Amino acid sequence: MLQVKAMQPGVADEVLAALGDATRRAIVRLVTDGPQTVSSLAAALDVTLTAIIQHLRVLQACGLLQTRKVGRVRICELDHRGLDVLASWVAYNRRMWEQRFDSLGAMLQEDAEGK
């Protein structure tokens, strides 16, 4: 299911676009180590809370991050769905290029043997 979903137009693009921003990549790295509060992310990255919240929305929309509220604190955690989409996209494209290179290699081998 994930491979099919990853190949749908726009799904992998959303994840790649989200990770195209250095601040969002840093947020993903930080939550990889464990849950983080919005305030701790803002402090670690020296970014305003407003900016962090905007980045979190993008990361949530593409499935890279989940947030939950505990009392007055919002906790951010890594969501593996977005990473799974990215891994499927990479695997698909890797297989495609390996097949193309294998075909090219076979053609070059046939050409070399024919000379």
Coordinates of N, CA, C and O in Angstrom, one line a residue:
M1 N 0.8 -1.2 0.0 CA 0.0 0.0 0.0 C 0.9 1.3 0.0 O 0.6 2.2 -0.7
L2 N 1.9 1.3 0.8 CA 2.8 2.5 0.9 C 3.5 2.8 -0.4 O 3.6 3.9 -0.8
Q3 N 3.9 1.7 -1.2 CA 4.6 1.9 -2.4 C 3.6 2.5 -3.4 O 4.0 3.5 -4.1
V4 N 2.4 2.0 -3.4 CA 1.4 2.6 -4.3 C 1.1 4.1 -4.0 O 1.1 4.9 -4.8
K5 N 0.9 4.3 -2.7 CA 0.7 5.7 -2.2 C 1.9 6.6 -2.5 O 1.7 7.7 -2.9
A6 N 3.1 6.1 -2.4 CA 4.3 6.9 -2.6 C 4.4 7.3 -4.1 O 5.0 8.3 -4.5
M7 N 3.8 6.5 -5.0 CA 3.9 6.7 -6.4 C 2.8 7.6 -6.9 O 2.8 8.1 -8.0
Q8 N 1.8 7.9 -6.1 CA 0.7 8.8 -6.5 C 1.3 10.2 -6.6 O 2.1 10.7 -5.8
P9 N 0.9 11.0 -7.7 CA 1.5 12.3 -7.8 C 1.2 13.2 -6.6 O 0.1 13.2 -6.1
G10 N 2.3 13.9 -6.2 CA 2.1 14.8 -5.1 C 2.4 14.3 -3.7 O 2.8 15.1 -2.8
V11 N 2.3 13.0 -3.5 CA 2.5 12.5 -2.1 C 4.0 12.6 -1.7 O 4.3 13.2 -0.7
A12 N 4.8 12.0 -2.5 CA 6.3 12.1 -2.2 C 6.8 13.5 -2.4 O 7.7 14.0 -1.6
D13 N 6.2 14.2 -3.3 CA 6.5 15.6 -3.5 C 6.3 16.5 -2.2 O 7.2 17.3 -1.9
E14 N 5.3 16.2 -1.5 CA 5.0 17.0 -0.3 C 6.1 16.7 0.8 O 6.5 17.6 1.4
V15 N 6.5 15.4 0.9 CA 7.5 15.1 1.9 C 8.8 15.7 1.4 O 9.5 16.3 2.3
L16 N 9.2 15.6 0.2 CA 10.4 16.2 -0.3 C 10.4 17.7 -0.2 O 11.5 18.3 0.2
A17 N 9.3 18.3 -0.5 CA 9.2 19.8 -0.3 C 9.4 20.2 1.1 O 10.1 21.2 1.4
A18 N 8.8 19.5 2.0 CA 8.9 19.8 3.4 C 10.3 19.7 3.9 O 10.8 20.5 4.7
L19 N 11.0 18.6 3.4 CA 12.4 18.4 3.9 C 13.4 19.3 3.1 O 14.6 19.3 3.4
G20 N 12.9 20.1 2.1 CA 13.7 21.0 1.4 C 14.1 22.2 2.3 O 15.0 22.9 1.9
D21 N 13.4 22.4 3.4 CA 13.7 23.5 4.3 C 14.6 23.1 5.4 O 14.4 22.1 6.1
A22 N 15.7 23.8 5.6 CA 16.7 23.4 6.6 C 16.1 23.4 8.1 O 16.5 22.5 8.9
T23 N 15.2 24.3 8.4 CA 14.6 24.3 9.7 C 13.8 23.1 9.9 O 13.8 22.5 11.0
R24 N 13.0 22.7 8.9 CA 12.2 21.5 9.0 C 13.0 20.3 9.1 O 12.7 19.4 9.9
R25 N 14.1 20.2 8.4 CA 15.0 19.0 8.6 C 15.6 19.0 10.0 O 15.7 17.9 10.6
A26 N 15.9 20.2 10.5 CA 16.4 20.2 11.9 C 15.4 19.8 12.9 O 15.7 19.0 13.9
I27 N 14.1 20.1 12.7 CA 13.0 19.7 13.6 C 12.9 18.2 13.5 O 12.8 17.5 14.5
V28 N 12.9 17.6 12.3 CA 12.8 16.1 12.2 C 14.0 15.5 12.9 O 13.8 14.5 13.6
R29 N 15.2 16.0 12.8 CA 16.4 15.5 13.5 C 16.2 15.5 15.0 O 16.5 14.5 15.7
L30 N 15.7 16.6 15.5 CA 15.4 16.7 16.9 C 14.4 15.8 17.5 O 14.6 15.2 18.5
V31 N 13.3 15.6 16.7 CA 12.2 14.7 17.2 C 12.6 13.2 17.0 O 12.0 12.4 17.6
T32 N 13.6 13.0 16.2 CA 14.1 11.6 16.0 C 14.7 11.1 17.3 O 14.6 9.9 17.6
D33 N 15.3 12.0 18.1 CA 15.8 11.6 19.4 C 14.8 11.4 20.4 O 15.1 10.8 21.5
G34 N 13.6 11.8 20.2 CA 12.5 11.6 21.1 C 11.5 12.8 21.1 O 11.8 13.8 20.5
P35 N 10.4 12.7 21.8 CA 9.4 13.8 21.8 C 10.0 15.1 22.3 O 10.9 15.1 23.1
Q36 N 9.6 16.2 21.6 CA 10.0 17.5 22.0 C 8.8 18.4 22.1 O 7.8 18.3 21.4
T37 N 8.9 19.4 23.0 CA 7.9 20.4 23.1 C 8.1 21.5 22.0 O 9.3 21.6 21.5
V38 N 7.1 22.2 21.7 CA 7.2 23.3 20.7 C 8.2 24.3 21.2 O 9.1 24.8 20.5
S39 N 8.1 24.6 22.5 CA 9.1 25.6 23.1 C 10.5 25.1 23.0 O 11.4 25.9 22.7
S40 N 10.7 23.8 23.3 CA 12.1 23.3 23.2 C 12.7 23.4 21.8 O 13.8 23.6 21.6
L41 N 11.8 23.1 20.8 CA 12.2 23.2 19.4 C 12.6 24.6 19.0 O 13.6 24.9 18.4
A42 N 11.7 25.6 19.5 CA 12.0 27.0 19.2 C 13.3 27.4 19.8 O 14.1 28.1 19.2
A43 N 13.5 27.0 21.0 CA 14.8 27.4 21.7 C 16.0 26.8 21.1 O 17.0 27.4 20.9
A44 N 15.9 25.5 20.7 CA 17.0 24.8 20.1 C 17.4 25.3 18.8 O 18.6 25.3 18.4
L45 N 16.4 25.8 18.1 CA 16.7 26.3 16.7 C 16.8 27.8 16.6 O 17.0 28.4 15.6
D46 N 16.6 28.5 17.8 CA 16.6 30.0 17.8 C 15.6 30.6 16.8 O 16.0 31.4 16.0
V47 N 14.4 30.1 16.9 CA 13.3 30.5 16.0 C 12.1 30.9 16.8 O 11.9 30.3 17.9
T48 N 11.3 31.8 16.4 CA 10.1 32.2 17.1 C 9.1 31.0 17.2 O 9.1 30.2 16.3
L49 N 8.3 31.1 18.2 CA 7.2 30.1 18.3 C 6.3 30.1 17.1 O 5.9 29.1 16.6
T50 N 6.0 31.3 16.6 CA 5.1 31.4 15.4 C 5.7 30.7 14.2 O 5.0 30.0 13.5
A51 N 7.0 30.9 14.0 CA 7.7 30.2 12.9 C 7.7 28.7 13.1 O 7.4 28.0 12.1
I52 N 8.0 28.3 14.3 CA 8.0 26.8 14.6 C 6.6 26.2 14.3 O 6.5 25.2 13.6
I53 N 5.6 26.9 14.7 CA 4.2 26.4 14.5 C 3.9 26.2 13.0 O 3.3 25.2 12.6
Q54 N 4.4 27.2 12.2 CA 4.2 27.1 10.8 C 4.9 25.9 10.2 O 4.4 25.2 9.3
H55 N 6.2 25.7 10.6 CA 6.9 24.6 10.1 C 6.3 23.3 10.6 O 6.2 22.3 9.8
L56 N 5.8 23.2 11.8 CA 5.1 22.0 12.3 C 3.9 21.6 11.5 O 3.6 20.5 11.2
R57 N 3.2 22.6 11.0 CA 2.0 22.4 10.2 C 2.4 21.7 8.9 O 1.7 20.8 8.4
V58 N 3.4 22.2 8.3 CA 3.9 21.6 7.0 C 4.3 20.2 7.3 O 4.0 19.2 6.5
L59 N 5.1 19.9 8.3 CA 5.6 18.6 8.7 C 4.4 17.6 9.0 O 4.4 16.4 8.6
Q60 N 3.4 18.1 9.7 CA 2.2 17.3 10.0 C 1.4 17.0 8.7 O 1.0 15.8 8.5
A61 N 1.3 17.9 7.8 CA 0.5 17.7 6.6 C 1.1 16.6 5.7 O 0.3 16.0 5.0
C62 N 2.4 16.5 5.7 CA 3.0 15.4 4.9 C 3.3 14.1 5.6 O 3.8 13.2 5.0
G63 N 2.9 14.1 6.9 CA 3.0 12.8 7.6 C 4.4 12.6 8.3 O 4.7 11.5 8.6
L64 N 5.2 13.6 8.5 CA 6.5 13.5 9.1 C 6.5 13.7 10.6 O 7.4 13.4 11.3
L65 N 5.4 14.4 11.1 CA 5.3 14.8 12.5 C 3.9 14.7 13.0 O 2.9 14.9 12.3
Q66 N 3.8 14.3 14.3 CA 2.5 14.3 15.0 C 2.7 15.2 16.2 O 3.8 15.3 16.8
T67 N 1.6 15.9 16.6 CA 1.6 16.6 17.8 C 0.5 16.2 18.7 O -0.6 15.7 18.2
R68 N 0.6 16.3 20.0 CA -0.4 16.1 20.9 C -0.3 17.1 22.0 O 0.8 17.5 22.3
K69 N -1.4 17.4 22.6 CA -1.4 18.3 23.7 C -1.5 17.6 25.0 O -2.3 16.7 25.2
V70 N -0.6 18.0 25.9 CA -0.6 17.4 27.3 C -0.7 18.6 28.2 O 0.3 19.4 28.4
G71 N -1.8 18.8 28.8 CA -2.1 20.0 29.6 C -2.0 21.3 28.7 O -2.7 21.4 27.7
R72 N -1.0 22.1 29.0 CA -0.8 23.4 28.3 C 0.3 23.2 27.3 O 0.7 24.2 26.6
V73 N 0.9 22.1 27.2 CA 2.1 21.9 26.4 C 1.8 21.0 25.2 O 1.1 20.0 25.3
R74 N 2.3 21.4 24.1 CA 2.2 20.7 22.8 C 3.5 19.9 22.6 O 4.6 20.4 22.6
I75 N 3.3 18.5 22.5 CA 4.4 17.6 22.3 C 4.5 17.2 20.8 O 3.5 16.9 20.2
C76 N 5.7 17.2 20.3 CA 5.9 16.9 18.9 C 6.7 15.5 18.8 O 7.7 15.4 19.5
E77 N 6.2 14.6 18.0 CA 6.8 13.3 17.8 C 7.0 13.0 16.3 O 6.2 13.4 15.5
L78 N 8.0 12.2 16.0 CA 8.2 11.8 14.6 C 7.0 10.9 14.2 O 6.6 10.0 15.0
D79 N 6.6 11.0 13.0 CA 5.6 10.2 12.4 C 6.2 9.4 11.2 O 6.7 10.1 10.3
H80 N 6.2 8.1 11.3 CA 7.0 7.3 10.3 C 6.2 7.2 9.0 O 6.8 6.8 8.0
R81 N 5.0 7.7 8.9 CA 4.3 7.6 7.6 C 5.0 8.3 6.5 O 5.2 7.9 5.4
G82 N 5.4 9.6 6.8 CA 6.1 10.4 5.8 C 7.5 9.8 5.4 O 7.9 9.8 4.3
L83 N 8.2 9.2 6.4 CA 9.4 8.5 6.1 C 9.2 7.3 5.3 O 10.0 7.0 4.4
D84 N 8.1 6.6 5.5 CA 7.8 5.4 4.7 C 7.5 5.8 3.3 O 8.0 5.1 2.3
V85 N 6.8 6.9 3.1 CA 6.6 7.4 1.7 C 7.9 7.7 1.0 O 8.1 7.3 -0.1
L86 N 8.8 8.4 1.7 CA 10.0 8.8 1.2 C 10.9 7.5 0.8 O 11.5 7.5 -0.2
A87 N 10.9 6.6 1.7 CA 11.7 5.3 1.5 C 11.1 4.6 0.3 O 11.9 4.1 -0.5
S88 N 9.8 4.5 0.1 CA 9.2 3.9 -1.0 C 9.6 4.6 -2.3 O 9.9 4.0 -3.3
W89 N 9.6 5.9 -2.3 CA 9.9 6.7 -3.5 C 11.4 6.4 -3.9 O 11.7 6.2 -5.0
V90 N 12.3 6.5 -2.9 CA 13.7 6.2 -3.2 C 13.9 4.8 -3.7 O 14.6 4.6 -4.7
A91 N 13.2 3.8 -3.1 CA 13.4 2.4 -3.6 C 12.8 2.2 -5.0 O 13.5 1.6 -5.8
Y92 N 11.7 2.8 -5.3 CA 11.1 2.7 -6.6 C 12.1 3.3 -7.6 O 12.4 2.7 -8.7
N93 N 12.6 4.5 -7.4 CA 13.5 5.2 -8.3 C 14.8 4.5 -8.4 O 15.4 4.4 -9.5
R94 N 15.3 3.9 -7.4 CA 16.5 3.2 -7.4 C 16.4 2.0 -8.3 O 17.2 1.7 -9.2
R95 N 15.3 1.2 -8.2 CA 15.0 0.0 -9.0 C 14.9 0.4 -10.5 O 15.5 -0.2 -11.3
M96 N 14.2 1.5 -10.7 CA 14.0 2.0 -12.1 C 15.4 2.3 -12.7 O 15.7 1.9 -13.9
W97 N 16.3 3.0 -12.0 CA 17.6 3.4 -12.6 C 18.5 2.2 -12.7 O 19.3 2.1 -13.6
E98 N 18.4 1.3 -11.7 CA 19.2 0.1 -11.8 C 18.8 -0.7 -13.1 O 19.7 -1.3 -13.8
Q99 N 17.5 -0.8 -13.4 CA 17.1 -1.5 -14.6 C 17.6 -0.9 -15.8 O 18.0 -1.5 -16.8
R100 N 17.6 0.5 -15.8 CA 18.0 1.2 -17.0 C 19.5 1.0 -17.2 O 20.0 0.8 -18.3
F101 N 20.3 1.1 -16.1 CA 21.7 0.9 -16.2 C 22.1 -0.6 -16.6 O 23.0 -0.8 -17.4
D102 N 21.3 -1.5 -16.1 CA 21.5 -2.9 -16.5 C 21.2 -3.1 -18.0 O 22.0 -3.7 -18.7
S103 N 20.2 -2.5 -18.5 CA 19.9 -2.5 -20.0 C 21.0 -1.8 -20.8 O 21.4 -2.4 -21.8
L104 N 21.5 -0.7 -20.3 CA 22.6 0.0 -21.0 C 23.8 -0.9 -21.0 O 24.5 -1.0 -22.0
G105 N 24.1 -1.5 -19.9 CA 25.3 -2.4 -19.8 C 25.2 -3.5 -20.7 O 26.2 -3.9 -21.4
A106 N 24.0 -4.1 -20.8 CA 23.8 -5.2 -21.8 C 24.0 -4.8 -23.2 O 24.6 -5.5 -24.0
M107 N 23.4 -3.6 -23.5 CA 23.6 -3.1 -24.9 C 25.1 -2.8 -25.2 O 25.5 -3.2 -26.3
L108 N 25.8 -2.2 -24.3 CA 27.2 -2.0 -24.5 C 28.0 -3.2 -24.6 O 28.9 -3.3 -25.5
Q109 N 27.7 -4.2 -23.9 CA 28.3 -5.5 -23.9 C 28.1 -6.2 -25.3 O 29.0 -6.7 -25.9
E110 N 26.9 -6.1 -25.8 CA 26.5 -6.7 -27.1 C 27.3 -6.0 -28.2 O 27.8 -6.6 -29.1
D111 N 27.4 -4.7 -28.0 CA 28.1 -3.8 -29.0 C 29.6 -4.2 -29.0 O 30.2 -4.3 -30.1
A112 N 30.2 -4.3 -27.8 CA 31.6 -4.7 -27.7 C 31.9 -6.0 -28.3 O 32.9 -6.3 -28.9
E113 N 31.0 -7.0 -28.1 CA 31.2 -8.3 -28.6 C 31.0 -8.4 -30.1 O 31.6 -9.2 -30.8
G114 N 30.2 -7.5 -30.6 CA 30.0 -7.5 -32.1 C 31.1 -6.9 -32.9 O 31.2 -7.1 -34.1
K115 N 32.0 -6.2 -32.2 CA 33.1 -5.5 -32.9 C 34.3 -6.4 -33.1 O 34.7 -7.3 -32.6

